[in-house]
mmCIF file of C-alpha atoms and ligand atoms in Angstrom:
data_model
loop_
_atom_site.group_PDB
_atom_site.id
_atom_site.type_symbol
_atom_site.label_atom_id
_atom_site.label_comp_id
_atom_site.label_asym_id
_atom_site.label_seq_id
_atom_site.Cartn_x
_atom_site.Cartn_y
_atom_site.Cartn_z
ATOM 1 C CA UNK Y 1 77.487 132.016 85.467
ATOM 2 C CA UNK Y 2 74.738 132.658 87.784
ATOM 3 C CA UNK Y 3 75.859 131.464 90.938
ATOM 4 C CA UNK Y 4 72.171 130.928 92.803
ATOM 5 C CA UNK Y 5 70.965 127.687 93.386
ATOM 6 C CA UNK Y 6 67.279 127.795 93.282
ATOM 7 C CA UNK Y 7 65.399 125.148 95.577
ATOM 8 C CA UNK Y 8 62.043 123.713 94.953
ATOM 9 C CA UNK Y 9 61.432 121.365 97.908
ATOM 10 C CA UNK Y 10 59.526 118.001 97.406
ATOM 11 C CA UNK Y 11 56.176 118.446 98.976
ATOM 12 C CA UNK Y 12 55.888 113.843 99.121
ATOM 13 C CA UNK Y 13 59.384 113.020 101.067
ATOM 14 C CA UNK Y 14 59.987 109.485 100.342
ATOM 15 C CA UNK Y 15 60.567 106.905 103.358
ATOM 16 C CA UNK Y 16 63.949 106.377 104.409
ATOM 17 C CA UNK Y 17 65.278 102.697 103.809
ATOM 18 C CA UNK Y 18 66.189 100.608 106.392
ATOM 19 C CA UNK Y 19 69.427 101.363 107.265
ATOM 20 C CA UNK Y 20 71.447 97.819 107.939
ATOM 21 C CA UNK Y 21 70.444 96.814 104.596
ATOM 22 C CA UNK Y 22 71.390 99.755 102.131
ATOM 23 C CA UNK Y 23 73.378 98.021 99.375
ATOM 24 C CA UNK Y 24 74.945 100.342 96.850
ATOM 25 C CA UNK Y 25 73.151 102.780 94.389
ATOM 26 C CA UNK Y 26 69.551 101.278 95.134
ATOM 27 C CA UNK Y 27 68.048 104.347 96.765
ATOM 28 C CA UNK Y 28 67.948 107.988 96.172
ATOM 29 C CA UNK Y 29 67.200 110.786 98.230
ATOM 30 C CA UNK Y 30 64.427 113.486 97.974
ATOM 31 C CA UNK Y 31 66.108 115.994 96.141
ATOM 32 C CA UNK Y 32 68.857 116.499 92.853
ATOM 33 C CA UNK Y 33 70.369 119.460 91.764
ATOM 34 C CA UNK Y 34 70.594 120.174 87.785
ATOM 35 C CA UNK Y 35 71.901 123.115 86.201
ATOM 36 C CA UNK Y 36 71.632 123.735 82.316
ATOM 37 C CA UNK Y 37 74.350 124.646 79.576
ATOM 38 C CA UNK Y 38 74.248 126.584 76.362
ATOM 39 C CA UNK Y 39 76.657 127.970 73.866
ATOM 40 C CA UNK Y 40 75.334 132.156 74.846
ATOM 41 C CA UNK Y 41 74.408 131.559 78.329
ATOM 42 C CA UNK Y 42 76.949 129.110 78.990
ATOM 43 C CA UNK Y 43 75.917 126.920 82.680
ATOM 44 C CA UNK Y 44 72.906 128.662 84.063
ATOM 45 C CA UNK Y 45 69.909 128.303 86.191
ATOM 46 C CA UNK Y 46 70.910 126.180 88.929
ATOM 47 C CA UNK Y 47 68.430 124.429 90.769
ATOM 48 C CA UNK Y 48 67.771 121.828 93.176
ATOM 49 C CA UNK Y 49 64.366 120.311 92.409
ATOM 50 C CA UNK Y 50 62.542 116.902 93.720
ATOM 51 C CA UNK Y 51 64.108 114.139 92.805
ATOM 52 C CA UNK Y 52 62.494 112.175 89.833
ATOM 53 C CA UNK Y 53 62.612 111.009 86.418
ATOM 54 C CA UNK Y 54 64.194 113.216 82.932
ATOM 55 C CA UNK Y 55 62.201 113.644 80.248
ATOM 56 C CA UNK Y 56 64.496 113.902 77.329
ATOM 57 C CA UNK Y 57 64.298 113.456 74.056
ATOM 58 C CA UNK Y 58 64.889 109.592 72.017
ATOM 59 C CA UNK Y 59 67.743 111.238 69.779
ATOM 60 C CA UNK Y 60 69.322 113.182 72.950
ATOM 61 C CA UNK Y 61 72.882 113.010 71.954
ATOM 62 C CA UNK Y 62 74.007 110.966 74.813
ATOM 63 C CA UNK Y 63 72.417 108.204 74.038
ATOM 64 C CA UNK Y 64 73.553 107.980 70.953
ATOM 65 C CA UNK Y 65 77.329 108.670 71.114
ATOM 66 C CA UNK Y 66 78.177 108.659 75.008
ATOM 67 C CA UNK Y 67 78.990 112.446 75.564
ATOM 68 C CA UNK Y 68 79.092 112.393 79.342
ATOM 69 C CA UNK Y 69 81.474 111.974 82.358
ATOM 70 C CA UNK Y 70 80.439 111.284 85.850
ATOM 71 C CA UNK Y 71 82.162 111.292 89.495
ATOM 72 C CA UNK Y 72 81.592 109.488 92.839
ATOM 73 C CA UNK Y 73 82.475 110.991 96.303
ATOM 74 C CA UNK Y 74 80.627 110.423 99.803
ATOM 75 C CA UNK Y 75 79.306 112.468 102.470
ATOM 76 C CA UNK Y 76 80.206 110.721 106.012
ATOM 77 C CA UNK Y 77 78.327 111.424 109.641
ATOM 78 C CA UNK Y 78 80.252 111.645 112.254
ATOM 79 C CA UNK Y 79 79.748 109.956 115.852
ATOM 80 C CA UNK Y 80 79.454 113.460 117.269
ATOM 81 C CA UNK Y 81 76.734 114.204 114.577
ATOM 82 C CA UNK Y 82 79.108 116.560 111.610
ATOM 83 C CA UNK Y 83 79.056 116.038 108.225
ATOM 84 C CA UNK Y 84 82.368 115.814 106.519
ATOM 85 C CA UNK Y 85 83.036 115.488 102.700
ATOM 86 C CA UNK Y 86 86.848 113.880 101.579
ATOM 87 C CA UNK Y 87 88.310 115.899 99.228
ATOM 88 C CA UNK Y 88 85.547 117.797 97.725
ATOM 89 C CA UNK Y 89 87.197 119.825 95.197
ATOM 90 C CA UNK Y 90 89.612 116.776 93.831
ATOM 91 C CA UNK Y 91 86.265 115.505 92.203
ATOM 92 C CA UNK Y 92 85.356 118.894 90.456
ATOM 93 C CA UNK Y 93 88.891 119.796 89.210
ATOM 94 C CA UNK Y 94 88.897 116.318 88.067
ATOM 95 C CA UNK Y 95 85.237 116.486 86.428
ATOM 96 C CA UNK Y 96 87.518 119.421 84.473
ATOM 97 C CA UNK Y 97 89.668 117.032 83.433
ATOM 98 C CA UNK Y 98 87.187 114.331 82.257
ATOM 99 C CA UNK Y 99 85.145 117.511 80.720
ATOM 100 C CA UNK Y 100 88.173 118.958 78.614
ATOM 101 C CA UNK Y 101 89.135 114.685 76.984
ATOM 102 C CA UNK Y 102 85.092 114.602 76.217
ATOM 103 C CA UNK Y 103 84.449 118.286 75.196
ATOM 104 C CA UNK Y 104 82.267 119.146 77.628
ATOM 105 C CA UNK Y 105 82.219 122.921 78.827
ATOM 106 C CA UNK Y 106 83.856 123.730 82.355
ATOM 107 C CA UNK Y 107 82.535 123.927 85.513
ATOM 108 C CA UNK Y 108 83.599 126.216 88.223
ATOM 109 C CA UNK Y 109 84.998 124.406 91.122
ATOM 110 C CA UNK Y 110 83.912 126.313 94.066
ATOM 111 C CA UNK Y 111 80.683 125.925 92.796
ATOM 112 C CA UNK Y 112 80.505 122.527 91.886
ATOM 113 C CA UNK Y 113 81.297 122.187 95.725
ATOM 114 C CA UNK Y 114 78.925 124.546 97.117
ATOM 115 C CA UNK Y 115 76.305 122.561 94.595
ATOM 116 C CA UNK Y 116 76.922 119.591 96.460
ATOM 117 C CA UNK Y 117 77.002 120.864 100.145
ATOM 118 C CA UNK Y 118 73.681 122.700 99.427
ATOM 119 C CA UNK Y 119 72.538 119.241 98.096
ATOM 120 C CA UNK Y 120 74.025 117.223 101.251
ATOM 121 C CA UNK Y 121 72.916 120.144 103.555
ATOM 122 C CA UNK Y 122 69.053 119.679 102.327
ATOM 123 C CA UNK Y 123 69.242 115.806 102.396
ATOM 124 C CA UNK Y 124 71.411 115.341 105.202
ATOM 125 C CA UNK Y 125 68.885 113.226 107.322
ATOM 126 C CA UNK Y 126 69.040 110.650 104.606
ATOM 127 C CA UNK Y 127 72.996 110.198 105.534
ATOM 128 C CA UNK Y 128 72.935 106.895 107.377
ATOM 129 C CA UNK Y 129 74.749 106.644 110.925
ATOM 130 C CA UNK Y 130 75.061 103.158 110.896
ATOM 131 C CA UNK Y 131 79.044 102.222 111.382
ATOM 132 C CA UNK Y 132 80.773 102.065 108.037
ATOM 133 C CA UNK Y 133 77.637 103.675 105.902
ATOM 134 C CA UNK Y 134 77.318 107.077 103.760
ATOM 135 C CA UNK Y 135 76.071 108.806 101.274
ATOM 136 C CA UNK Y 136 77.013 108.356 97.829
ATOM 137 C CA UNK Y 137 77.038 111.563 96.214
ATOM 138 C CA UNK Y 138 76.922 111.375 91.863
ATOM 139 C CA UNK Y 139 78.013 114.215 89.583
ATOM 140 C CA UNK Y 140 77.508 113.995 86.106
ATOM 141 C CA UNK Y 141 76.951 115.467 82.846
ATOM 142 C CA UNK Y 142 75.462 114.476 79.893
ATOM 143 C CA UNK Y 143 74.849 116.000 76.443
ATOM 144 C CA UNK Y 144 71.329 116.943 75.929
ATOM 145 C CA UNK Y 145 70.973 117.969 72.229
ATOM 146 C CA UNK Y 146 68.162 116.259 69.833
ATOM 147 C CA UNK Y 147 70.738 115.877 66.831
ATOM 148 C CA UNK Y 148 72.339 112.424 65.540
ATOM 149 C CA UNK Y 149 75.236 114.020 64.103
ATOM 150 C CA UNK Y 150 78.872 113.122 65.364
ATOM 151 C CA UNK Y 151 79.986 116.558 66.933
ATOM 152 C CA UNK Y 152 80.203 117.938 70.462
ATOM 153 C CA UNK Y 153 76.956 119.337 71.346
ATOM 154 C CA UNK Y 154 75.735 122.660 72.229
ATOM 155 C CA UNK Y 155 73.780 121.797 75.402
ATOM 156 C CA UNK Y 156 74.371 119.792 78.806
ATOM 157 C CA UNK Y 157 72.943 118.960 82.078
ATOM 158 C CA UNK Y 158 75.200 118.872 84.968
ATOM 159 C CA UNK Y 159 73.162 116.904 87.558
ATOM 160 C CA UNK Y 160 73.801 115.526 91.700
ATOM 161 C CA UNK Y 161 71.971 112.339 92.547
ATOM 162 C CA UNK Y 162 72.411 111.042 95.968
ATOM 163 C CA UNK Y 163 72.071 107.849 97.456
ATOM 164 C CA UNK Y 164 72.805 106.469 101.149
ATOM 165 C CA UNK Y 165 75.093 103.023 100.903
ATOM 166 C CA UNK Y 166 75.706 100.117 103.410
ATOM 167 C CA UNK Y 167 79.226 99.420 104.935
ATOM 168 C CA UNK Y 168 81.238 97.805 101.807
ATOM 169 C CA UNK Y 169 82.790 95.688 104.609
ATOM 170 C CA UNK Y 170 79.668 94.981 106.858
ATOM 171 C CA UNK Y 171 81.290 91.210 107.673
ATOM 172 C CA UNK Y 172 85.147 92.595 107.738
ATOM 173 C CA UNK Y 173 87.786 93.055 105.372
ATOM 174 C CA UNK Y 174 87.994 89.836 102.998
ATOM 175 C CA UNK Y 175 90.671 90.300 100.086
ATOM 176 C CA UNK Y 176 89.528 89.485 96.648
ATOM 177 C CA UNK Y 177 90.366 86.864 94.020
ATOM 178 C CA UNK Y 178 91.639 88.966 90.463
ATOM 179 C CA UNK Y 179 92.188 87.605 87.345
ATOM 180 C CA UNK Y 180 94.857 89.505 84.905
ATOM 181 C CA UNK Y 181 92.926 89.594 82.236
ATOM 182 C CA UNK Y 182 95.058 88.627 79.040
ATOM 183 C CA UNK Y 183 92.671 89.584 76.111
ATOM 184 C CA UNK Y 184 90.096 92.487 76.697
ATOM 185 C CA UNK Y 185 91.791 95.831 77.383
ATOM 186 C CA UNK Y 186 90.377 98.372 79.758
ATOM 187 C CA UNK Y 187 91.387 101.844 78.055
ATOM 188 C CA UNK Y 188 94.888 102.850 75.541
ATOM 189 C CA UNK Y 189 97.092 105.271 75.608
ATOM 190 C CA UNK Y 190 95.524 108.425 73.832
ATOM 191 C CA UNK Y 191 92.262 106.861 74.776
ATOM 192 C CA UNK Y 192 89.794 108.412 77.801
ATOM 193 C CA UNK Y 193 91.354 105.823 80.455
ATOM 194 C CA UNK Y 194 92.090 108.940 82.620
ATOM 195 C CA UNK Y 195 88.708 110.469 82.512
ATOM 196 C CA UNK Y 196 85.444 109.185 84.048
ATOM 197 C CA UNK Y 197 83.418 108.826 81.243
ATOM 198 C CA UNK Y 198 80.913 106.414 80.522
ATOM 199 C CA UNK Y 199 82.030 104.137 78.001
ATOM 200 C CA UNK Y 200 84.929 102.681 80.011
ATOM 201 C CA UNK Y 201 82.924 101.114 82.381
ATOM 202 C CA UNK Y 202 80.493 99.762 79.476
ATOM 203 C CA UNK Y 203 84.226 98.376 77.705
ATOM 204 C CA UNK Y 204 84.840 96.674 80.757
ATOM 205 C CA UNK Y 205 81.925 94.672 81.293
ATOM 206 C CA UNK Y 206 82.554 91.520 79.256
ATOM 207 C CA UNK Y 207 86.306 90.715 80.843
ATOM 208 C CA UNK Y 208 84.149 91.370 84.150
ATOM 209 C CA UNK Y 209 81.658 88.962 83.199
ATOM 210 C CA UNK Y 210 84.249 86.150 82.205
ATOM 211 C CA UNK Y 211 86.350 86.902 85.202
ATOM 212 C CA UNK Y 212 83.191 86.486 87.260
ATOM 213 C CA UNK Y 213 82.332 82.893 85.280
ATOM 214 C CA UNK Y 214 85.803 81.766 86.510
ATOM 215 C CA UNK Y 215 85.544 82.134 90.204
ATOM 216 C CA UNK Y 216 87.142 85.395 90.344
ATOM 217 C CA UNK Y 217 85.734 88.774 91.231
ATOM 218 C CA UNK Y 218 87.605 91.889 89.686
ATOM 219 C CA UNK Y 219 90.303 91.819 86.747
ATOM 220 C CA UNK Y 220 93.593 93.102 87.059
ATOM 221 C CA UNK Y 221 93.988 95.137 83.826
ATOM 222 C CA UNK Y 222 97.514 95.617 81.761
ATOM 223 C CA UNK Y 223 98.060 98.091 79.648
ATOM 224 C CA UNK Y 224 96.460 98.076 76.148
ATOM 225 C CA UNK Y 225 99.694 98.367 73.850
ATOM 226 C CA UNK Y 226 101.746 95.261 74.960
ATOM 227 C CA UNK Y 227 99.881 93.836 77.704
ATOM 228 C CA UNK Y 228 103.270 93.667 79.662
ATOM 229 C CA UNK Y 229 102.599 96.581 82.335
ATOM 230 C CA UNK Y 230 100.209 96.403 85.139
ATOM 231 C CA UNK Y 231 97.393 99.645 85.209
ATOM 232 C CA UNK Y 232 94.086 98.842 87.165
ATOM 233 C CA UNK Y 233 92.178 96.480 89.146
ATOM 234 C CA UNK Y 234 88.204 96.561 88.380
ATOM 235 C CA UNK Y 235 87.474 100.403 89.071
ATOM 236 C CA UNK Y 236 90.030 100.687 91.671
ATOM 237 C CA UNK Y 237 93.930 102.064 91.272
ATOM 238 C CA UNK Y 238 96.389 99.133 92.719
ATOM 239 C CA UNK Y 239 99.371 99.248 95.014
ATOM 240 C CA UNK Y 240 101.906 96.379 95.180
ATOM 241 C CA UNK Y 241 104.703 96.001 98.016
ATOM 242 C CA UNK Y 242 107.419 94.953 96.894
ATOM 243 C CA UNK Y 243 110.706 94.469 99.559
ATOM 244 C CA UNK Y 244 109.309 97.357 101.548
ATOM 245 C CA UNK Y 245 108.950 99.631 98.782
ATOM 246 C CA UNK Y 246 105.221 100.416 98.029
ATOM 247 C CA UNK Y 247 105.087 100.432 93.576
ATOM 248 C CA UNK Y 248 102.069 102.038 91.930
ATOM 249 C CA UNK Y 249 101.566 102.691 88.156
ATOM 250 C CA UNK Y 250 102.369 105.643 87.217
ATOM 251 C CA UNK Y 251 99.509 107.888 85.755
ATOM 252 C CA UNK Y 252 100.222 107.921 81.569
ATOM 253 C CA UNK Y 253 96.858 108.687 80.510
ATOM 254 C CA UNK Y 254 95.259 105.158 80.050
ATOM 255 C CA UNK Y 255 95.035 105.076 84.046
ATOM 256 C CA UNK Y 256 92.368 107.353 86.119
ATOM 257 C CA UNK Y 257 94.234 109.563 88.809
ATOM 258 C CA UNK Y 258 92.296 108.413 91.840
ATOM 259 C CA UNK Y 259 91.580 110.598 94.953
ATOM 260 C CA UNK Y 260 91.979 107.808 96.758
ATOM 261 C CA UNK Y 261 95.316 106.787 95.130
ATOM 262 C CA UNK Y 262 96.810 110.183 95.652
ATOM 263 C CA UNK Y 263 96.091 109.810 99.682
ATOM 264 C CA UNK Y 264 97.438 106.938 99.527
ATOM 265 C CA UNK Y 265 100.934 108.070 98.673
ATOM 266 C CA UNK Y 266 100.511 111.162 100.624
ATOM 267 C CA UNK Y 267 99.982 108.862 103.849
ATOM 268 C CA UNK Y 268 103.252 106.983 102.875
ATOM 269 C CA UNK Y 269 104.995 109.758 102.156
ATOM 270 C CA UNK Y 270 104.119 111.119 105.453
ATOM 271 C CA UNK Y 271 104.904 108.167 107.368
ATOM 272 C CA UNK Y 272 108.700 107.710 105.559
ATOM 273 C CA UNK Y 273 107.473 104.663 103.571
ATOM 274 C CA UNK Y 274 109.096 104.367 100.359
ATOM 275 C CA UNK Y 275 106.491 104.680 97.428
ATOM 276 C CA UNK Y 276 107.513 104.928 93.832
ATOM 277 C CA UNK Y 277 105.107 106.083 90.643
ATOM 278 C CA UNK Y 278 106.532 104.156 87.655
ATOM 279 C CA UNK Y 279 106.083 101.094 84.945
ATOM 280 C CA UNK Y 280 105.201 97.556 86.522
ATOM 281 C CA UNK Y 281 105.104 94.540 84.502
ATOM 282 C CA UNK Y 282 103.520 91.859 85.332
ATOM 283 C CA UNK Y 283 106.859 89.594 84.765
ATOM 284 C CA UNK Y 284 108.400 91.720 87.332
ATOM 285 C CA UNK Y 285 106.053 90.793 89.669
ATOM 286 C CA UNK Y 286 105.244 87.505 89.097
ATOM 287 C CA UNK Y 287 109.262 87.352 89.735
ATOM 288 C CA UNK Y 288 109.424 89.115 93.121
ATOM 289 C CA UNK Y 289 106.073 86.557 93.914
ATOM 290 C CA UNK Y 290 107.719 83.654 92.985
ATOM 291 C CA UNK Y 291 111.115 84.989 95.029
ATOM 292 C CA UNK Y 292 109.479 85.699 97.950
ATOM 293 C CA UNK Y 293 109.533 89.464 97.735
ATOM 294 C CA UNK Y 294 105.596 90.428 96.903
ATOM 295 C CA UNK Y 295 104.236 91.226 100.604
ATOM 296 C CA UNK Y 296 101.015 92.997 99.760
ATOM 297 C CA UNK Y 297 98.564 93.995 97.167
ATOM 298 C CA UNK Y 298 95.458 96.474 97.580
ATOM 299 C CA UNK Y 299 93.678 97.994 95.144
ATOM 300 C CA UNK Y 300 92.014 101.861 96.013
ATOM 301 C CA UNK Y 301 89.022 103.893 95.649
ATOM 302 C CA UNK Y 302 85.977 105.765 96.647
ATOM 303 C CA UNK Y 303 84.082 102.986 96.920
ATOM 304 C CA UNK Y 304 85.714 100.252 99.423
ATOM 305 C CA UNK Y 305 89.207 102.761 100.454
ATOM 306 C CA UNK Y 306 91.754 99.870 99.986
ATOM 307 C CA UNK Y 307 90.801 96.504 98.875
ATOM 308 C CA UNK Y 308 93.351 94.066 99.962
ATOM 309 C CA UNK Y 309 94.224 91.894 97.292
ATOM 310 C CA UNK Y 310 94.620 87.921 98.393
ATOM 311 C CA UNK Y 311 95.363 85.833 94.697
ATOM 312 C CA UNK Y 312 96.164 86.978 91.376
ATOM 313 C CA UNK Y 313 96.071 84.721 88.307
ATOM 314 C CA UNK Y 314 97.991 85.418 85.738
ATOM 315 C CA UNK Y 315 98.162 82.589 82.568
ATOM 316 C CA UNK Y 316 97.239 80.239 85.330
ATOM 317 C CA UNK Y 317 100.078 81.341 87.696
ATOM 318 C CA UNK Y 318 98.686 81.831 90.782
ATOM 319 C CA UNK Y 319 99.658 84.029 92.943
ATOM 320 C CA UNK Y 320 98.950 83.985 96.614
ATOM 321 C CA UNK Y 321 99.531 87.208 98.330
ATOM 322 C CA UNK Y 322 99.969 87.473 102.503
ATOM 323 C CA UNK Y 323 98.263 84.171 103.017
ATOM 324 C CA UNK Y 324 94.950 85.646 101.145
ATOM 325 C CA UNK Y 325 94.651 87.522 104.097
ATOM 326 C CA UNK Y 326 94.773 91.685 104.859
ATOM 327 C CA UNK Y 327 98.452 93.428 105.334
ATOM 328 C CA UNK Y 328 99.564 95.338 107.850
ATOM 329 C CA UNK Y 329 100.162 98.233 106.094
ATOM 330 C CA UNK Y 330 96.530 97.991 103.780
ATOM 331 C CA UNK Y 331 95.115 97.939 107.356
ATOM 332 C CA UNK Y 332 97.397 100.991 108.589
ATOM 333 C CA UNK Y 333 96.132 103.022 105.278
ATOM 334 C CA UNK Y 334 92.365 101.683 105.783
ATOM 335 C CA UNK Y 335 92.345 102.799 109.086
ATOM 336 C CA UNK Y 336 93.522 106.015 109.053
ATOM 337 C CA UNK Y 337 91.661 106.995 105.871
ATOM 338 C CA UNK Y 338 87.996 105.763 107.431
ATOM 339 C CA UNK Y 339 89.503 107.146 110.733
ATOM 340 C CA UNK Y 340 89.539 110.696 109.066
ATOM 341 C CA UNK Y 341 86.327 110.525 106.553
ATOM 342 C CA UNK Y 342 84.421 109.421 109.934
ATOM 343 C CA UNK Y 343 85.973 112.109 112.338
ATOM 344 C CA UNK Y 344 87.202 109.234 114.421
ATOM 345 C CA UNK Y 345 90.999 110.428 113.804
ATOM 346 C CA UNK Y 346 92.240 114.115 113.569
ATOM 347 C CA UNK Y 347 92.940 115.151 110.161
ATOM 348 C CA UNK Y 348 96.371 116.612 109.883
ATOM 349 C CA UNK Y 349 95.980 116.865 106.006
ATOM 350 C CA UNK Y 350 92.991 119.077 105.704
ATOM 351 C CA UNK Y 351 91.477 116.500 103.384
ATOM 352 C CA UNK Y 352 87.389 116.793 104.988
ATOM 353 C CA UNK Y 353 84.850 119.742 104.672
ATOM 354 C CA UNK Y 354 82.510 120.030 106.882
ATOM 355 C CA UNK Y 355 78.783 120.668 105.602
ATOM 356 C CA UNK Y 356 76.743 122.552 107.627
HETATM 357 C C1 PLP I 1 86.795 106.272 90.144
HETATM 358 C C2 PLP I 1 87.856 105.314 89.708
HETATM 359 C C3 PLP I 1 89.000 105.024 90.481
HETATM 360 C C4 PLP I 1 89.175 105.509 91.892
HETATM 361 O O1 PLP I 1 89.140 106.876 92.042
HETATM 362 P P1 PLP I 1 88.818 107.523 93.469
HETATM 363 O O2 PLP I 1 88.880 108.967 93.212
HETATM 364 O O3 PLP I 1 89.873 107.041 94.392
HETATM 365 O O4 PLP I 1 87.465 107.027 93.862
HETATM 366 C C5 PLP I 1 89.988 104.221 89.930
HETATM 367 N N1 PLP I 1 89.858 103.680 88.699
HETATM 368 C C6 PLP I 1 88.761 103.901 87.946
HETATM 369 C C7 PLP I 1 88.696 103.291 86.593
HETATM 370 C C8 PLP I 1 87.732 104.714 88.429
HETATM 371 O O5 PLP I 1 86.646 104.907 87.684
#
């Protein structure tokens, strides 16, 4: 591997958008980074160039059979003007992961990393300052040879697109409507429901878009051999508590290990709550609802940290969870996690990077 990132700055800079009214994934800074893969010179020639369109080719294999994976971190400013990452290197062991299920070559870690602080270092005035905003950073790789057989292929692209979001909570925290969704299924055991690849997020588009049609705004997905056991929520990992005890589904393959999801119990850990990894059905806890004993629900992720949970329909069961309004202890977790990505709070976990 040739461990020199070549940069071509862009001689047009584009004009920054207007800050209070960012949205997600709508605008991209100046510059990405690519680096090329083949079978006898494995990932080479690393470069960040100005950011624009691929040419590629109409029977690239990607397009055709979905060889890729992706990931999604952020790059936060901090009041005092630093620029911290969360968890860097959780996104490129787990790009590893997603790479090994999809057959897609390895990257190195440590220089997956440095790829994207050299990326966030040379952008950096397009990370917003604006309370609650950053910069989305996206990974991915796709499978770039002209062939339409069914194989892995011989050549990728890993590339780093960038692109500066708006507060995900710019009018405060409001918990979200889910419906259990009792038909579609999200990813199987066996399956790629623990890697980040593309065509789980193209699977779960049509229980989106039904969930959507009835008045709700994410799906709570079960698992895809029974439909019994609770495993997602949209793109998010989800957290009941239960009687004090904070239950999360344990990771059996159909479920993506979130970075998120792993602070999560870290923080509880840390702070003596009791948090337990295992099985939940959905009769279990439409039973502790019904008794009295469901206090919270929040789902977690990159994206929004914890989204607080405030009804769940299940068969037309409603559940309604804290009032529909935000927990305590989803507020204790938000807090402190946005507290740390944001410098605000000191972190005691080592979780930020700082690019310079
Ligand atoms: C990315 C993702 C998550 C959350 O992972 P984080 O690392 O916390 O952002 C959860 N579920 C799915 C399906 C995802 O794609």
């Amino acid at each position: 591997m040739l461990n020199q990132i070549k940069i071509q700055k862009t001689t047009t800079p584009k004009q920054k958008p207007d800050q209070n009214n960012l949205g997600f994934g709508k605008h991209f800074t100046d510059h990405m980074f690519i680096m090329d893969y083949s079978k006898d010179k494995g990932w080479h020639d690393a470069r960040i160039v100005p950011y624009g369109p691929l040419e590629i080719d109409p029977a690239t294999m990607v397009l055709h059979y979905g060889q890729a994976i992706f990931e999604g971190l952020k790059a936060y400013r901090t009041a005092d003007g630093r620029i911290l990452l969360f968890r860097p290197e959780k996104n490129m062991e787990r790009i590893n992961k997603s790479n090994d299920r999809m057959c897609i070559p390895p990257i190195d870690v440590d220089f997956g990393v440095e790829a994207i602080k050299t990326l966030v270092s040379l952008d950096k005035d397009w990370i917003p300052t604006v309370e609650g905003t950053s910069l989305y950073i996206r990974p991915f790789i796709i499978a770039t040879d002209p062939y339409l057989g069914v194989k892995p292929a011989d050549t990728y692209k890993f590339i780093i697109i960038m692109s500066p979001s708006g507060a995900y909570y710019s009018t405060g925290i409001n918990p979200v409507k889910i419906y259990v969704e009792n038909k579609y299924v999200r990813a199987v055991r066996g399956g790629t429901g623990f890697a980040k690849t593309p065509g789980n997020y193209a699977a779960s588009l049509k229980a989106q878009g039904i969930a959507h049609d009835k008045g709700y705004e994410q799906v709570l997905w079960l698992d895809g051999v029974e439909m019994k056991y609770v495993e997602e929520v949209g793109s998010m990992n989800v957290f009941f508590k239960i009687n004090g005890e904070v239950i999360t589904p344990s990771l059996d393959g159909s479920i993506l290990p979130g970075i998120t999801r792993e602070s999560v119990i870290q923080l509880l850990k840390h702070w003596n709550i009791p948090v337990t990894e295992r099985k939940l059905g959905i009769q279990e806890l439409y039973d502790a609802y019904k008794e009295g004993r469901l206090e919270e629900a929040f789902g977690t992720g990159t994206a929004a940290v914890i989204s607080p949970i405030g009804e769940l329909n299940w068969n037309d069961h409603v559940m309604t969870i804290n009032n529909g309004e935000i927990g305590e202890l989803a507020t204790r977790i938000y807090n402190t996690i946005t507290g740390i990505q944001s410098g605000k709070i000191q972190d005691e976990f080592g979780w930020t990077t700082e690019v310079k």
